[in-house]
Amino acid sequence: MTRQSFHHGNLRAVLLEQAERALRESGVDDLSLRDLARRAGVSHGAPRSHFIDRQALLDALAERGFARLTEDVTAAGAGHPDDLAGRLRAVAGAYVRFAVTDAALMELMFSAKSGSPAAGVSAAAGRLFSAFDELFHADFAAGRFRSADPTRTRLLIAAVVQGVASLIVSGRIPQEHGDGVVDEAVGLLLADGRHPDR
């Protein structure tokens, strides 16, 4: 990328795109503002006009990751408004795909959320979990899940999607088997125990 290939007004977006690419290639440990400037084709000091330090960059990446994941699961769920099993399967699939495709970003997102997270990260994470609530609110109210406790069901959904993604990323199960594991888990979560394809 040359110095003339973007307008100064979108430098922050360019830096975040380059930072995500660096995460995919070499992980968070090698990510630095200096390397980011080199990748974006700007002066070494240019990133500091948007990120005061490396931690601010990592927080911005985590916030952006939560926003993207929220968009992905919301769009996936919107395609199945009247089919709980299909909606749950689509949402879980979108979550797992994101977690597998951007494993380093996903790890960064949840490490940034723990401890004393930046306000922007907390808000972005909150929007993700609010999206889950909105997608399944009516189903909780109607008792369509096996557990009558919505909080427990949300935790089970999170455990399933995080667990499947972790197993794929670690190589414990092939990626092509992930959908099958999600399908079986969906059947276990539903009140009637129905498999999504039955």
PDB file of C-alpha atoms in Angstrom:
ATOM      1  CA  MET A   1       0.000   0.000   0.000  1.00  0.00           C
ATOM      2  CA  THR A   2       1.407   3.395  -0.942  1.00  0.00           C
ATOM      3  CA  ARG A   3       1.109   6.554   1.067  1.00  0.00           C
ATOM      4  CA  GLN A   4      -1.253   7.942  -1.586  1.00  0.00           C
ATOM      5  CA  SER A   5      -3.595   4.921  -1.625  1.00  0.00           C
ATOM      6  CA  PHE A   6      -5.965   6.217   1.058  1.00  0.00           C
ATOM      7  CA  HIS A   7      -7.342   9.489   2.332  1.00  0.00           C
ATOM      8  CA  HIS A   8      -6.112  10.637   5.731  1.00  0.00           C
ATOM      9  CA  GLY A   9      -9.717  10.505   6.963  1.00  0.00           C
ATOM     10  CA  ASN A  10      -9.852   6.728   6.733  1.00  0.00           C
ATOM     11  CA  LEU A  11      -6.369   5.990   8.098  1.00  0.00           C
ATOM     12  CA  ARG A  12      -7.851   4.497  11.271  1.00  0.00           C
ATOM     13  CA  ALA A  13      -9.901   1.985   9.256  1.00  0.00           C
ATOM     14  CA  VAL A  14      -6.869   1.119   7.126  1.00  0.00           C
ATOM     15  CA  LEU A  15      -4.735   0.598  10.240  1.00  0.00           C
ATOM     16  CA  LEU A  16      -7.341  -1.705  11.781  1.00  0.00           C
ATOM     17  CA  GLU A  17      -7.642  -3.724   8.564  1.00  0.00           C
ATOM     18  CA  GLN A  18      -3.865  -4.120   8.444  1.00  0.00           C
ATOM     19  CA  ALA A  19      -3.804  -5.034  12.137  1.00  0.00           C
ATOM     20  CA  GLU A  20      -6.405  -7.767  11.576  1.00  0.00           C
ATOM     21  CA  ARG A  21      -4.328  -9.116   8.705  1.00  0.00           C
ATOM     22  CA  ALA A  22      -1.245  -9.135  10.926  1.00  0.00           C
ATOM     23  CA  LEU A  23      -3.183 -11.003  13.619  1.00  0.00           C
ATOM     24  CA  ARG A  24      -4.161 -13.709  11.134  1.00  0.00           C
ATOM     25  CA  GLU A  25      -0.599 -14.043   9.870  1.00  0.00           C
ATOM     26  CA  SER A  26       1.459 -13.985  13.042  1.00  0.00           C
ATOM     27  CA  GLY A  27      -0.738 -13.540  16.110  1.00  0.00           C
ATOM     28  CA  VAL A  28      -1.018 -10.813  18.687  1.00  0.00           C
ATOM     29  CA  ASP A  29       2.504 -11.053  20.124  1.00  0.00           C
ATOM     30  CA  ASP A  30       4.121  -9.692  16.955  1.00  0.00           C
ATOM     31  CA  LEU A  31       1.664  -6.845  16.511  1.00  0.00           C
ATOM     32  CA  SER A  32       3.226  -3.429  17.093  1.00  0.00           C
ATOM     33  CA  LEU A  33       2.442   0.145  16.097  1.00  0.00           C
ATOM     34  CA  ARG A  34       5.744   0.349  14.232  1.00  0.00           C
ATOM     35  CA  ASP A  35       5.010  -2.765  12.178  1.00  0.00           C
ATOM     36  CA  LEU A  36       1.485  -1.508  11.579  1.00  0.00           C
ATOM     37  CA  ALA A  37       2.836   1.765  10.203  1.00  0.00           C
ATOM     38  CA  ARG A  38       5.109  -0.169   7.855  1.00  0.00           C
ATOM     39  CA  ARG A  39       2.237  -2.336   6.641  1.00  0.00           C
ATOM     40  CA  ALA A  40       0.023   0.708   6.018  1.00  0.00           C
ATOM     41  CA  GLY A  41       2.819   2.622   4.294  1.00  0.00           C
ATOM     42  CA  VAL A  42       2.771   5.566   6.694  1.00  0.00           C
ATOM     43  CA  SER A  43       5.309   7.204   8.988  1.00  0.00           C
ATOM     44  CA  HIS A  44       6.159   5.444  12.256  1.00  0.00           C
ATOM     45  CA  GLY A  45       4.310   8.078  14.249  1.00  0.00           C
ATOM     46  CA  ALA A  46       1.119   8.106  12.180  1.00  0.00           C
ATOM     47  CA  PRO A  47      -0.708   5.293  14.061  1.00  0.00           C
ATOM     48  CA  ARG A  48      -0.337   7.226  17.333  1.00  0.00           C
ATOM     49  CA  SER A  49      -2.738   9.850  16.025  1.00  0.00           C
ATOM     50  CA  HIS A  50      -5.440   7.164  16.378  1.00  0.00           C
ATOM     51  CA  PHE A  51      -4.031   4.787  19.025  1.00  0.00           C
ATOM     52  CA  ILE A  52      -2.130   6.279  21.937  1.00  0.00           C
ATOM     53  CA  ASP A  53      -0.340   2.990  22.544  1.00  0.00           C
ATOM     54  CA  ARG A  54      -0.403  -0.693  21.639  1.00  0.00           C
ATOM     55  CA  GLN A  55      -3.123  -1.449  24.194  1.00  0.00           C
ATOM     56  CA  ALA A  56      -5.405   1.143  22.607  1.00  0.00           C
ATOM     57  CA  LEU A  57      -4.889  -0.607  19.266  1.00  0.00           C
ATOM     58  CA  LEU A  58      -5.701  -3.998  20.785  1.00  0.00           C
ATOM     59  CA  ASP A  59      -8.841  -2.587  22.423  1.00  0.00           C
ATOM     60  CA  ALA A  60      -9.944  -1.087  19.107  1.00  0.00           C
ATOM     61  CA  LEU A  61      -9.384  -4.441  17.394  1.00  0.00           C
ATOM     62  CA  ALA A  62     -11.417  -6.242  20.057  1.00  0.00           C
ATOM     63  CA  GLU A  63     -14.236  -3.715  19.775  1.00  0.00           C
ATOM     64  CA  ARG A  64     -14.255  -4.062  15.986  1.00  0.00           C
ATOM     65  CA  GLY A  65     -14.244  -7.849  16.313  1.00  0.00           C
ATOM     66  CA  PHE A  66     -17.287  -7.841  18.601  1.00  0.00           C
ATOM     67  CA  ALA A  67     -19.101  -5.525  16.174  1.00  0.00           C
ATOM     68  CA  ARG A  68     -18.363  -7.811  13.227  1.00  0.00           C
ATOM     69  CA  LEU A  69     -19.398 -10.920  15.125  1.00  0.00           C
ATOM     70  CA  THR A  70     -22.636  -9.234  16.208  1.00  0.00           C
ATOM     71  CA  GLU A  71     -23.410  -8.396  12.581  1.00  0.00           C
ATOM     72  CA  ASP A  72     -22.643 -11.967  11.500  1.00  0.00           C
ATOM     73  CA  VAL A  73     -24.851 -13.706  14.063  1.00  0.00           C
ATOM     74  CA  THR A  74     -27.686 -11.196  13.636  1.00  0.00           C
ATOM     75  CA  ALA A  75     -27.698 -11.646   9.864  1.00  0.00           C
ATOM     76  CA  ALA A  76     -27.551 -15.430  10.236  1.00  0.00           C
ATOM     77  CA  GLY A  77     -30.477 -15.490  12.645  1.00  0.00           C
ATOM     78  CA  ALA A  78     -32.574 -13.127  10.537  1.00  0.00           C
ATOM     79  CA  GLY A  79     -32.790 -15.748   7.809  1.00  0.00           C
ATOM     80  CA  HIS A  80     -34.856 -18.081  10.024  1.00  0.00           C
ATOM     81  CA  PRO A  81     -37.501 -15.939  11.758  1.00  0.00           C
ATOM     82  CA  ASP A  82     -40.032 -18.751  12.284  1.00  0.00           C
ATOM     83  CA  ASP A  83     -37.710 -21.730  12.715  1.00  0.00           C
ATOM     84  CA  LEU A  84     -35.974 -21.909  16.085  1.00  0.00           C
ATOM     85  CA  ALA A  85     -33.830 -24.919  15.217  1.00  0.00           C
ATOM     86  CA  GLY A  86     -32.741 -23.373  11.933  1.00  0.00           C
ATOM     87  CA  ARG A  87     -32.073 -20.017  13.571  1.00  0.00           C
ATOM     88  CA  LEU A  88     -30.041 -21.539  16.380  1.00  0.00           C
ATOM     89  CA  ARG A  89     -28.079 -23.650  13.931  1.00  0.00           C
ATOM     90  CA  ALA A  90     -27.396 -20.633  11.670  1.00  0.00           C
ATOM     91  CA  VAL A  91     -26.329 -18.401  14.566  1.00  0.00           C
ATOM     92  CA  ALA A  92     -24.060 -21.086  16.024  1.00  0.00           C
ATOM     93  CA  GLY A  93     -22.580 -21.757  12.595  1.00  0.00           C
ATOM     94  CA  ALA A  94     -21.844 -18.064  12.019  1.00  0.00           C
ATOM     95  CA  TYR A  95     -20.200 -17.800  15.433  1.00  0.00           C
ATOM     96  CA  VAL A  96     -18.042 -20.884  14.878  1.00  0.00           C
ATOM     97  CA  ARG A  97     -16.994 -19.745  11.392  1.00  0.00           C
ATOM     98  CA  PHE A  98     -15.907 -16.364  12.771  1.00  0.00           C
ATOM     99  CA  ALA A  99     -14.027 -17.984  15.645  1.00  0.00           C
ATOM    100  CA  VAL A 100     -12.220 -20.404  13.333  1.00  0.00           C
ATOM    101  CA  THR A 101     -11.452 -17.878  10.582  1.00  0.00           C
ATOM    102  CA  ASP A 102     -10.230 -15.234  13.036  1.00  0.00           C
ATOM    103  CA  ALA A 103      -9.023 -17.351  15.951  1.00  0.00           C
ATOM    104  CA  ALA A 104      -6.390 -14.848  17.095  1.00  0.00           C
ATOM    105  CA  LEU A 105      -8.899 -12.001  16.960  1.00  0.00           C
ATOM    106  CA  MET A 106     -11.443 -14.056  18.907  1.00  0.00           C
ATOM    107  CA  GLU A 107      -8.862 -14.805  21.593  1.00  0.00           C
ATOM    108  CA  LEU A 108      -7.988 -11.119  21.758  1.00  0.00           C
ATOM    109  CA  MET A 109     -11.664 -10.137  22.027  1.00  0.00           C
ATOM    110  CA  PHE A 110     -12.331 -12.310  25.042  1.00  0.00           C
ATOM    111  CA  SER A 111      -9.034 -11.568  26.761  1.00  0.00           C
ATOM    112  CA  ALA A 112      -9.762  -7.842  26.318  1.00  0.00           C
ATOM    113  CA  LYS A 113     -13.210  -8.365  27.863  1.00  0.00           C
ATOM    114  CA  SER A 114     -11.832  -9.954  31.035  1.00  0.00           C
ATOM    115  CA  GLY A 115     -10.351  -8.088  33.976  1.00  0.00           C
ATOM    116  CA  SER A 116     -10.962  -4.363  33.622  1.00  0.00           C
ATOM    117  CA  PRO A 117     -11.907  -3.946  29.955  1.00  0.00           C
ATOM    118  CA  ALA A 118     -12.002  -0.627  28.142  1.00  0.00           C
ATOM    119  CA  ALA A 119     -15.456   0.926  28.018  1.00  0.00           C
ATOM    120  CA  GLY A 120     -15.710   0.485  24.248  1.00  0.00           C
ATOM    121  CA  VAL A 121     -14.866  -3.220  24.478  1.00  0.00           C
ATOM    122  CA  SER A 122     -17.427  -3.782  27.252  1.00  0.00           C
ATOM    123  CA  ALA A 123     -20.112  -1.981  25.268  1.00  0.00           C
ATOM    124  CA  ALA A 124     -19.350  -3.931  22.087  1.00  0.00           C
ATOM    125  CA  ALA A 125     -19.383  -7.253  23.963  1.00  0.00           C
ATOM    126  CA  GLY A 126     -22.667  -6.237  25.582  1.00  0.00           C
ATOM    127  CA  ARG A 127     -24.184  -5.604  22.152  1.00  0.00           C
ATOM    128  CA  LEU A 128     -23.218  -9.122  21.061  1.00  0.00           C
ATOM    129  CA  PHE A 129     -24.937 -10.729  24.031  1.00  0.00           C
ATOM    130  CA  SER A 130     -27.946  -8.422  23.608  1.00  0.00           C
ATOM    131  CA  ALA A 131     -28.193  -9.637  20.009  1.00  0.00           C
ATOM    132  CA  PHE A 132     -28.390 -13.229  21.286  1.00  0.00           C
ATOM    133  CA  ASP A 133     -31.177 -12.207  23.656  1.00  0.00           C
ATOM    134  CA  GLU A 134     -33.116 -10.489  20.868  1.00  0.00           C
ATOM    135  CA  LEU A 135     -32.736 -13.452  18.529  1.00  0.00           C
ATOM    136  CA  PHE A 136     -34.177 -15.907  21.053  1.00  0.00           C
ATOM    137  CA  HIS A 137     -36.245 -13.762  23.429  1.00  0.00           C
ATOM    138  CA  ALA A 138     -39.638 -14.999  22.200  1.00  0.00           C
ATOM    139  CA  ASP A 139     -38.422 -18.596  22.254  1.00  0.00           C
ATOM    140  CA  PHE A 140     -37.308 -18.293  25.871  1.00  0.00           C
ATOM    141  CA  ALA A 141     -40.688 -16.816  26.787  1.00  0.00           C
ATOM    142  CA  ALA A 142     -42.541 -19.604  24.956  1.00  0.00           C
ATOM    143  CA  GLY A 143     -40.546 -22.373  26.643  1.00  0.00           C
ATOM    144  CA  ARG A 144     -39.080 -23.730  23.410  1.00  0.00           C
ATOM    145  CA  PHE A 145     -35.744 -24.549  25.006  1.00  0.00           C
ATOM    146  CA  ARG A 146     -35.188 -27.618  27.157  1.00  0.00           C
ATOM    147  CA  SER A 147     -34.108 -25.509  30.129  1.00  0.00           C
ATOM    148  CA  ALA A 148     -36.666 -23.093  31.569  1.00  0.00           C
ATOM    149  CA  ASP A 149     -33.842 -20.844  32.742  1.00  0.00           C
ATOM    150  CA  PRO A 150     -32.875 -18.370  29.973  1.00  0.00           C
ATOM    151  CA  THR A 151     -29.570 -17.529  31.664  1.00  0.00           C
ATOM    152  CA  ARG A 152     -28.561 -21.181  31.780  1.00  0.00           C
ATOM    153  CA  THR A 153     -29.600 -21.661  28.154  1.00  0.00           C
ATOM    154  CA  ARG A 154     -27.556 -18.645  27.025  1.00  0.00           C
ATOM    155  CA  LEU A 155     -24.533 -20.066  28.850  1.00  0.00           C
ATOM    156  CA  LEU A 156     -25.063 -23.461  27.225  1.00  0.00           C
ATOM    157  CA  ILE A 157     -25.292 -21.872  23.766  1.00  0.00           C
ATOM    158  CA  ALA A 158     -22.089 -19.929  24.445  1.00  0.00           C
ATOM    159  CA  ALA A 159     -20.355 -23.076  25.737  1.00  0.00           C
ATOM    160  CA  VAL A 160     -21.364 -25.026  22.630  1.00  0.00           C
ATOM    161  CA  VAL A 161     -20.186 -22.460  20.091  1.00  0.00           C
ATOM    162  CA  GLN A 162     -16.983 -21.633  21.965  1.00  0.00           C
ATOM    163  CA  GLY A 163     -16.256 -25.307  22.548  1.00  0.00           C
ATOM    164  CA  VAL A 164     -16.801 -26.385  18.941  1.00  0.00           C
ATOM    165  CA  ALA A 165     -14.670 -23.495  17.692  1.00  0.00           C
ATOM    166  CA  SER A 166     -11.874 -24.364  20.147  1.00  0.00           C
ATOM    167  CA  LEU A 167     -11.906 -28.017  19.098  1.00  0.00           C
ATOM    168  CA  ILE A 168     -11.603 -27.044  15.445  1.00  0.00           C
ATOM    169  CA  VAL A 169      -8.880 -24.441  16.010  1.00  0.00           C
ATOM    170  CA  SER A 170      -6.861 -26.894  18.103  1.00  0.00           C
ATOM    171  CA  GLY A 171      -7.231 -29.600  15.455  1.00  0.00           C
ATOM    172  CA  ARG A 172      -9.157 -31.951  17.745  1.00  0.00           C
ATOM    173  CA  ILE A 173     -11.952 -32.225  15.181  1.00  0.00           C
ATOM    174  CA  PRO A 174     -11.838 -31.443  11.440  1.00  0.00           C
ATOM    175  CA  GLN A 175     -13.583 -28.226  10.442  1.00  0.00           C
ATOM    176  CA  GLU A 176     -15.998 -30.129   8.195  1.00  0.00           C
ATOM    177  CA  HIS A 177     -17.297 -32.005  11.265  1.00  0.00           C
ATOM    178  CA  GLY A 178     -18.120 -28.793  13.113  1.00  0.00           C
ATOM    179  CA  ASP A 179     -21.612 -28.410  11.611  1.00  0.00           C
ATOM    180  CA  GLY A 180     -22.524 -31.945  12.672  1.00  0.00           C
ATOM    181  CA  VAL A 181     -21.467 -31.301  16.265  1.00  0.00           C
ATOM    182  CA  VAL A 182     -23.451 -28.049  16.266  1.00  0.00           C
ATOM    183  CA  ASP A 183     -26.516 -29.892  14.890  1.00  0.00           C
ATOM    184  CA  GLU A 184     -26.433 -32.457  17.666  1.00  0.00           C
ATOM    185  CA  ALA A 185     -25.995 -29.775  20.310  1.00  0.00           C
ATOM    186  CA  VAL A 186     -28.967 -27.829  18.924  1.00  0.00           C
ATOM    187  CA  GLY A 187     -31.146 -30.921  19.352  1.00  0.00           C
ATOM    188  CA  LEU A 188     -30.059 -31.207  22.981  1.00  0.00           C
ATOM    189  CA  LEU A 189     -30.956 -27.558  23.673  1.00  0.00           C
ATOM    190  CA  LEU A 190     -34.478 -27.671  22.256  1.00  0.00           C
ATOM    191  CA  ALA A 191     -37.464 -28.515  24.429  1.00  0.00           C
ATOM    192  CA  ASP A 192     -38.622 -31.300  22.092  1.00  0.00           C
ATOM    193  CA  GLY A 193     -35.106 -32.602  21.490  1.00  0.00           C
ATOM    194  CA  ARG A 194     -35.666 -32.187  17.762  1.00  0.00           C
ATOM    195  CA  HIS A 195     -32.667 -32.455  15.455  1.00  0.00           C
ATOM    196  CA  PRO A 196     -32.556 -29.495  13.028  1.00  0.00           C
ATOM    197  CA  ASP A 197     -32.766 -31.773   9.993  1.00  0.00           C
ATOM    198  CA  ARG A 198     -35.648 -33.899  11.260  1.00  0.00           C
TER     199      ARG A 198
END
